[in-house]
Coordinates of C-alpha atoms in Angstrom, one line a residue:
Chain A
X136 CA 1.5 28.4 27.8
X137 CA -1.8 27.2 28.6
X138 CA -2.7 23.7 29.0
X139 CA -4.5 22.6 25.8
X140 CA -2.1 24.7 24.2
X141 CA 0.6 22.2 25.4
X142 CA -1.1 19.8 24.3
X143 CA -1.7 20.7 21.4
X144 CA 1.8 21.4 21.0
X145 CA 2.7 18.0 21.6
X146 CA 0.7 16.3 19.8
X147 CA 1.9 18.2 16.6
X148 CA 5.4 17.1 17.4
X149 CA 4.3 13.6 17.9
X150 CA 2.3 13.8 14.8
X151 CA 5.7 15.0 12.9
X152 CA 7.7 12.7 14.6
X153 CA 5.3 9.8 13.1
X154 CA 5.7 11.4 9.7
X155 CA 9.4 11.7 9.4
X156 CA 9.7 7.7 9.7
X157 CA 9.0 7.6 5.6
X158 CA 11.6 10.8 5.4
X159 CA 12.4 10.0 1.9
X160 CA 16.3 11.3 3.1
X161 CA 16.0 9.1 6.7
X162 CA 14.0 9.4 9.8
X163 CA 17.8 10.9 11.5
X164 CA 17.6 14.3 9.4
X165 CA 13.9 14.9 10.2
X166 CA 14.0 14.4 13.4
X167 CA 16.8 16.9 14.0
X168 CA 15.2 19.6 11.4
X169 CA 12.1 19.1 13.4
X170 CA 13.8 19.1 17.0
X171 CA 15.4 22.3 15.6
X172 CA 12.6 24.1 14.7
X173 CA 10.6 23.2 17.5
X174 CA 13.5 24.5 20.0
X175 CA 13.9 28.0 18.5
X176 CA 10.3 28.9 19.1
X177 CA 10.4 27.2 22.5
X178 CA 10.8 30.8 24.4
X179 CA 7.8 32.2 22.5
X180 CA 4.8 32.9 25.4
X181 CA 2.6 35.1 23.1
X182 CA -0.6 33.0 22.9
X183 CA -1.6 34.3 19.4
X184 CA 1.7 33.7 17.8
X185 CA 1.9 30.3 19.4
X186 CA -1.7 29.3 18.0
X187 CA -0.1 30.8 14.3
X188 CA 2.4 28.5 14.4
X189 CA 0.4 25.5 15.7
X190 CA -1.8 26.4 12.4
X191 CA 1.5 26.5 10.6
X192 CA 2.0 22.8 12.0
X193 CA -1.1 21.5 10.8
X194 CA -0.4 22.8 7.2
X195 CA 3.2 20.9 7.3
X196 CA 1.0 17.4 8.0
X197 CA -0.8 18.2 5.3
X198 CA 1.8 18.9 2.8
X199 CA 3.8 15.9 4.3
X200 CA 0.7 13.5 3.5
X201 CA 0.5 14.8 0.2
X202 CA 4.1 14.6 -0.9
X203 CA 4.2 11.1 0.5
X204 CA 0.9 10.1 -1.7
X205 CA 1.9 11.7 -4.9
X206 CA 6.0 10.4 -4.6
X207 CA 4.1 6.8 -4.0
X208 CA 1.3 7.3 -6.9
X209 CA 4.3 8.8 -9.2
X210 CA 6.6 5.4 -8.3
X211 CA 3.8 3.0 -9.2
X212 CA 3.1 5.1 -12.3
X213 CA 6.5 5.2 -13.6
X214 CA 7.2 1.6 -12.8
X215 CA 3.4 0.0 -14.1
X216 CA 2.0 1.9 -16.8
X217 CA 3.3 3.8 -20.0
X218 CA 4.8 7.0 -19.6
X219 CA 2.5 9.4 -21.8
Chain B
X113 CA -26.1 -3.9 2.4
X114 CA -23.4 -5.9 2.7
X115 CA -19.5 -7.1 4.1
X116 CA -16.6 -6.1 2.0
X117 CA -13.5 -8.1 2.6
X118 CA -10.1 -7.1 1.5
X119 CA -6.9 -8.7 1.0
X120 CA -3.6 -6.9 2.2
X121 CA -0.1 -8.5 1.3
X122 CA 2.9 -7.1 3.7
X123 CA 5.5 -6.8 0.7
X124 CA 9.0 -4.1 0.9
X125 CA 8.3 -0.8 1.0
X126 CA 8.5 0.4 -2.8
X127 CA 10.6 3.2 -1.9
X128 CA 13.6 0.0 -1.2
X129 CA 16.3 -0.5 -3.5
X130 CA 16.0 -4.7 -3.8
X131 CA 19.2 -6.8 -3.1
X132 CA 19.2 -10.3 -4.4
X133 CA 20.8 -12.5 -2.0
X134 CA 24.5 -14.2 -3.3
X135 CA 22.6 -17.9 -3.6
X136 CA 19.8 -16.4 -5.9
X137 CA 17.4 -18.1 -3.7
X138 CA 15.5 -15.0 -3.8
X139 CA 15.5 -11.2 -2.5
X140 CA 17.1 -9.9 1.2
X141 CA 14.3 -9.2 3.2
X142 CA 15.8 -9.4 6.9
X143 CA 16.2 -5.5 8.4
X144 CA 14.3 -3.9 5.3
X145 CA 11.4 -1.6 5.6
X146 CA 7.8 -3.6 4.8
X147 CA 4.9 -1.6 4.1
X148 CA 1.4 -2.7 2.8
X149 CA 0.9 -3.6 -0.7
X150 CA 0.3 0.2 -2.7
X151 CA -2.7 -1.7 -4.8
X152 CA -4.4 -3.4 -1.5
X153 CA -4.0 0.5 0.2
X154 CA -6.5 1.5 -3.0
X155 CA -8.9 -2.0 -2.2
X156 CA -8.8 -0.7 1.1
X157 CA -9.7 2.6 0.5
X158 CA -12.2 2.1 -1.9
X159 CA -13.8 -0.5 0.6
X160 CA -14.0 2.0 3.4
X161 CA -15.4 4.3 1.3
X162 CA -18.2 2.4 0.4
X163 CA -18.7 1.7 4.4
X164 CA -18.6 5.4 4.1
X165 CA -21.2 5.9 1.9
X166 CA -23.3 3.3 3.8
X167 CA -22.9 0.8 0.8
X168 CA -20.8 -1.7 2.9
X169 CA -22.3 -2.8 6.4
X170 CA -18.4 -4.1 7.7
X171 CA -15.3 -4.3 6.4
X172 CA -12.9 -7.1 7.1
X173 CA -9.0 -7.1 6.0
X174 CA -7.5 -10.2 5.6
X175 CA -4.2 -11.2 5.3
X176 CA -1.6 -14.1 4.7
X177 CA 1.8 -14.5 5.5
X178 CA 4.0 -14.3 8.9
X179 CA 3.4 -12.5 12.5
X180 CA 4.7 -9.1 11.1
X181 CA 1.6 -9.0 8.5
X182 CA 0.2 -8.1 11.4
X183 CA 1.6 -4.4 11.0
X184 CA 0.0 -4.6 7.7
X185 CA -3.5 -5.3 9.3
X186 CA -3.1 -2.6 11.7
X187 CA -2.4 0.0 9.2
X188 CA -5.7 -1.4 7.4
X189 CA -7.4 -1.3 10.3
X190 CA -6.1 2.4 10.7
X191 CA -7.1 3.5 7.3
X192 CA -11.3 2.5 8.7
X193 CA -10.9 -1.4 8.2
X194 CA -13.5 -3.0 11.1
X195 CA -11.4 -5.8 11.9
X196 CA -9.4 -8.2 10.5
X197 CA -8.1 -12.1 10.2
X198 CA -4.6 -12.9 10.4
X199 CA -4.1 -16.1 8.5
X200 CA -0.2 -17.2 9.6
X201 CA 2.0 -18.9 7.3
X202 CA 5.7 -18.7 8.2
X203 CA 9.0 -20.4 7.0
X204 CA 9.6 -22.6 4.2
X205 CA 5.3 -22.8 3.7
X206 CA 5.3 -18.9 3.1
X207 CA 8.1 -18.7 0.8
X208 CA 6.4 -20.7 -1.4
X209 CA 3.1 -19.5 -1.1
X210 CA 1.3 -18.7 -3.9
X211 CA -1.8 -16.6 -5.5
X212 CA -3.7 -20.0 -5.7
X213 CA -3.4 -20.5 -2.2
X214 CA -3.9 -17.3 -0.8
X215 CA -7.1 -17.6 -3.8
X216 CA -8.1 -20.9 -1.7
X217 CA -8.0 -18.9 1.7
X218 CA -9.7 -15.8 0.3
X219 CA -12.5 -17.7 -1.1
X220 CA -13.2 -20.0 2.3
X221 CA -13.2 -17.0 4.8
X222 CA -15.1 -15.2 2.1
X223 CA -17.7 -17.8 2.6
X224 CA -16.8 -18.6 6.5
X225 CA -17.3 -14.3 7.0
X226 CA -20.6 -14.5 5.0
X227 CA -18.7 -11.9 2.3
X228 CA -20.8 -10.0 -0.3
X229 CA -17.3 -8.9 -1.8
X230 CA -13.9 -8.9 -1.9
X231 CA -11.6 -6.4 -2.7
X232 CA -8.0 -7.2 -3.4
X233 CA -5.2 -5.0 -5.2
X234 CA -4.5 -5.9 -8.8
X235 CA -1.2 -7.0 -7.8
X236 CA 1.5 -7.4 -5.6
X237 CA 4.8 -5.2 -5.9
X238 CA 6.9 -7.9 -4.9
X239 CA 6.1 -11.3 -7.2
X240 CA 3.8 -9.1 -9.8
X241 CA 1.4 -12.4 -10.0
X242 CA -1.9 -10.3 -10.7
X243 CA -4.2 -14.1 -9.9
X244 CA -5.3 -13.7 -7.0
X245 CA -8.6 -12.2 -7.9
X246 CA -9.2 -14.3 -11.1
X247 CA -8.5 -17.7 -8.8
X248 CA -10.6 -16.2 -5.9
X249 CA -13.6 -15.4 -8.4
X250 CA -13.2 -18.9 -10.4
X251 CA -13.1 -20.8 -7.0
X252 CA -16.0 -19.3 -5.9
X253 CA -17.8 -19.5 -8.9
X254 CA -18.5 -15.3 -8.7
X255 CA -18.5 -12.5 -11.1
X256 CA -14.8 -10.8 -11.0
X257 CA -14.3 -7.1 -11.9
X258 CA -10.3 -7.0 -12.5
X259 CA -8.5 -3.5 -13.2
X260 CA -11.4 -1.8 -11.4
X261 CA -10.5 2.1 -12.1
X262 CA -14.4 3.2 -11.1
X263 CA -17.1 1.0 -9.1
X264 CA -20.6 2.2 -8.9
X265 CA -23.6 0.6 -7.1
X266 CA -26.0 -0.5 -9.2
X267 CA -29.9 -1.9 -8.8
X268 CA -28.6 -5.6 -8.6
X269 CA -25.3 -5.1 -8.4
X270 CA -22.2 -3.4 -9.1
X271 CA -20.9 -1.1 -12.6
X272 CA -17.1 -1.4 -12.4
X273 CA -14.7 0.5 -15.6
X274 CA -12.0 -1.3 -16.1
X275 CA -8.8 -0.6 -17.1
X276 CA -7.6 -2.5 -20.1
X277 CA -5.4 -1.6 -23.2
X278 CA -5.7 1.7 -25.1
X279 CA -9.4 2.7 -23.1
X280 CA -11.7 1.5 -20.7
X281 CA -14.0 -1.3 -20.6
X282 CA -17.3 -1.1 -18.5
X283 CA -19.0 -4.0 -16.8
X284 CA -22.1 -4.6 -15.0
X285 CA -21.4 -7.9 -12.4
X286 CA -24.0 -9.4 -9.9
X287 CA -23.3 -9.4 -6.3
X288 CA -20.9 -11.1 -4.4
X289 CA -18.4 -10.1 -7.0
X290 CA -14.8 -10.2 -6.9
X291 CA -13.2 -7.0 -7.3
X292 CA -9.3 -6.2 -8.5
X293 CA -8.3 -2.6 -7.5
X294 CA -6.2 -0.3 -10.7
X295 CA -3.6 2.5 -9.5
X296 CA -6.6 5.2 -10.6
X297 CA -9.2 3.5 -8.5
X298 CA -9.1 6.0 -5.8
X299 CA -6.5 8.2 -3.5
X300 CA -5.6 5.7 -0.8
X301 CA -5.8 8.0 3.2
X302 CA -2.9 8.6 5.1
X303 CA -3.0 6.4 8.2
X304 CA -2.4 8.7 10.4
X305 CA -0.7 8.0 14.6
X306 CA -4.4 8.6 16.4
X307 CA -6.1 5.9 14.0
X308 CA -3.0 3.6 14.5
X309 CA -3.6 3.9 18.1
X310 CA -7.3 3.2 18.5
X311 CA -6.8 0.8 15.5
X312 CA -5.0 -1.6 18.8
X313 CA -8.3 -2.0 20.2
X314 CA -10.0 -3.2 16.6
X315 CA -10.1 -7.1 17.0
X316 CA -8.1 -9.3 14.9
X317 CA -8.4 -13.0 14.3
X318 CA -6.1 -15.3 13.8
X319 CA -6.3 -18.6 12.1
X320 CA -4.2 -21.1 10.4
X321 CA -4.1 -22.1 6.7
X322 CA -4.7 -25.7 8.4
X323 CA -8.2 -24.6 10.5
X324 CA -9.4 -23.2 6.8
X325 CA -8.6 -26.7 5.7
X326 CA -6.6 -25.2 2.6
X327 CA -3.3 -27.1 1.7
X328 CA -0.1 -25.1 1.3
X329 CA 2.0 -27.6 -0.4
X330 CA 4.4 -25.6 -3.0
X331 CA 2.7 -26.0 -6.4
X332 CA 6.0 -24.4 -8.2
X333 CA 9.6 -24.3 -7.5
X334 CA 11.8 -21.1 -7.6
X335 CA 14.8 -21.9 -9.7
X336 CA 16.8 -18.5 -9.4
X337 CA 16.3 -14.6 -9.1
X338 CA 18.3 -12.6 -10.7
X339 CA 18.8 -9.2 -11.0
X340 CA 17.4 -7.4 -14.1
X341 CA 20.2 -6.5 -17.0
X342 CA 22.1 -3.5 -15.7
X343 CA 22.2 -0.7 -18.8
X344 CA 25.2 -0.3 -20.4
X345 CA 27.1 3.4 -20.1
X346 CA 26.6 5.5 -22.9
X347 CA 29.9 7.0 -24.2
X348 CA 30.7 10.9 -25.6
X349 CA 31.4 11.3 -29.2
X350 CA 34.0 13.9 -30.2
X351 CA 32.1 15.2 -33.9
X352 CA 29.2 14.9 -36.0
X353 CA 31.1 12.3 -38.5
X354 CA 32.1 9.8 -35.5
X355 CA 28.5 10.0 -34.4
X356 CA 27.5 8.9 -38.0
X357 CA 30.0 6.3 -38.6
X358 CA 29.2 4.7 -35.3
X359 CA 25.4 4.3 -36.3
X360 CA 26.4 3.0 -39.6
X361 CA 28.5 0.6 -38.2
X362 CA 25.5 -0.6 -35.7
X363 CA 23.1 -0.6 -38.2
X364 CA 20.9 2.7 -37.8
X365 CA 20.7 4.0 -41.0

């Protein structure tokens, strides 16, 4: 793996890592999901596939930062304002 | 253009199930998860994004209570905040603090910062006061824009809609204005680890309620809190003629 790529790498476990701390199910189950996943590619040398799954990655933020925004815009909702 | 400032209260996280402590003194807070205030994430967004737009010059967060608010500030800080102030009130003082004060300390480092206008949520999900900025705009003798679900620039000042019962109300204010934030404001950002980390080297102030010269003696006393009503089970009705005699006998038709 080249250099950036490791980085790059890294950082997206990092980022994860940060993410799972408002786990809606506990920080303990995300991290292991996410060690998981992260270990069963671990062998993989092709560069292509590698920057695939580092794409792959950066989609998982995203969706992560939406769920937690609509979960927390759907609570205040329920909780503040009529439901109709 | 001008300086925004925006209150943040550190309140538990709403995704927390709330205990009431055995003495009804109040709620457990010791070991629970604190976030920043859902409403003051949308004042802070929607200040930033008026930075954003090159509407806003600065923006400052501001907020009361004990050393951890710092977190609070950070994540403000994070989400594009420039710096902030740190005004510390711990122990029995913070307990009892209440909108009016915080109102007092809002509208002095509004004036000490040289504000234009402050942005706070509507309110808190922890005490549910929604006064803070009604008291901040009434002590300051400003124009206040509560509820705010839209805020446009206009020539002289600001065109906020409002959020009130059954539609929306729009209002044209002067500036400095006072500015409450609505859940429909805006989409609060993500504060993501990078911005966390280079939100360490933003600088934050801290002060005391005392340098402000604002006096935090408790204006109200907490009695008890209690848990709401729990709802009583529901039970399974065997036919059609039970389910009617049972509403007869309470009264439904």
């Amino acid at each position: 793996m080249s250099q950036p790529q490791r980085r790059a790498v890294l950082n997206l476990y990092k980022t994860l890592l940060f993410l799972g701390r408002d786990w809606p199910q506990g920080y303990e189950l995300f991290r292991k999901r996410l060690h998981n996943v992260f270990l069963r590619n671990s062998e993989e040398t092709d560069s292509n596939k590698i920057d695939m799954m580092l794409k792959h990655g950066q989609f998982v933020v995203k969706e992560i930062e939406a769920l937690y925004k609509l979960k927390k815009y759907r609570a205040m909702k329920r909780r503040y304002y009529d439901d109709n | 253009m001008s300086r925004v400032l925006v209150g943040v209260k550190r309140v538990i996280d709403y995704a927390v199930k709330i205990r009431v402590k055995p003495d009804k003194s109040g709620v457990v807070t010791d070991g629970v998860k604190h976030s920043m205030n859902p409403f003051d994430e949308i004042a802070v967004e929607e200040a930033v994004r008026m930075k954003e737009k090159k509407l806003a010059s600065e923006v400052i967060a501001v907020s009361c209570g004990p050393a951890q608010s710092q977190e609070t500030l950070r994540t403000a800080l994070a989400m594009g905040a420039d710096r902030a102030i740190h005004v510390e009130i711990s122990g029995p003082e913070y307990e009892t603090l209440q909108p009016l004060h915080v109102a007092k300390i809002l509208a002095k480092l509004s004036q000490d910062e040289k504000a234009d206008l402050i942005i706070v949520g509507k309110q808190a999900i922890d005490d549910d006061s929604n006064q803070t900025a009604q008291m901040t705009a009434a002590l300051l003798d400003w124009p206040q824009g509560t509820f705010a679900s839209k805020i446009e620039k206009s020539d002289a000042g600001l065109t906020v809609t409002r959020e009130i019962d059954g539609g929306l109300e729009t209002v044209k204010t002067k500036m400095p204005a006072v500015i409450s934030a609505d859940l429909r404001l805006n989409e609060p950002r993500y504060a993501t680890l990078p911005n966390i980390m280079k939100a360490k080297k933003k600088p934050m102030k801290k002060v005391s309620a005392k340098d402000l010269g604002v006096d935090l003696a408790a204006r109200i006393k907490v009695i008890s809190v209690e848990d709401p009503p729990v709802r009583q089970a529901g039970s399974i009705i065997p036919d059609v003629d039970t389910l009617v005699a049972k509403l007869k006998e309470g009264g439904h038709i």
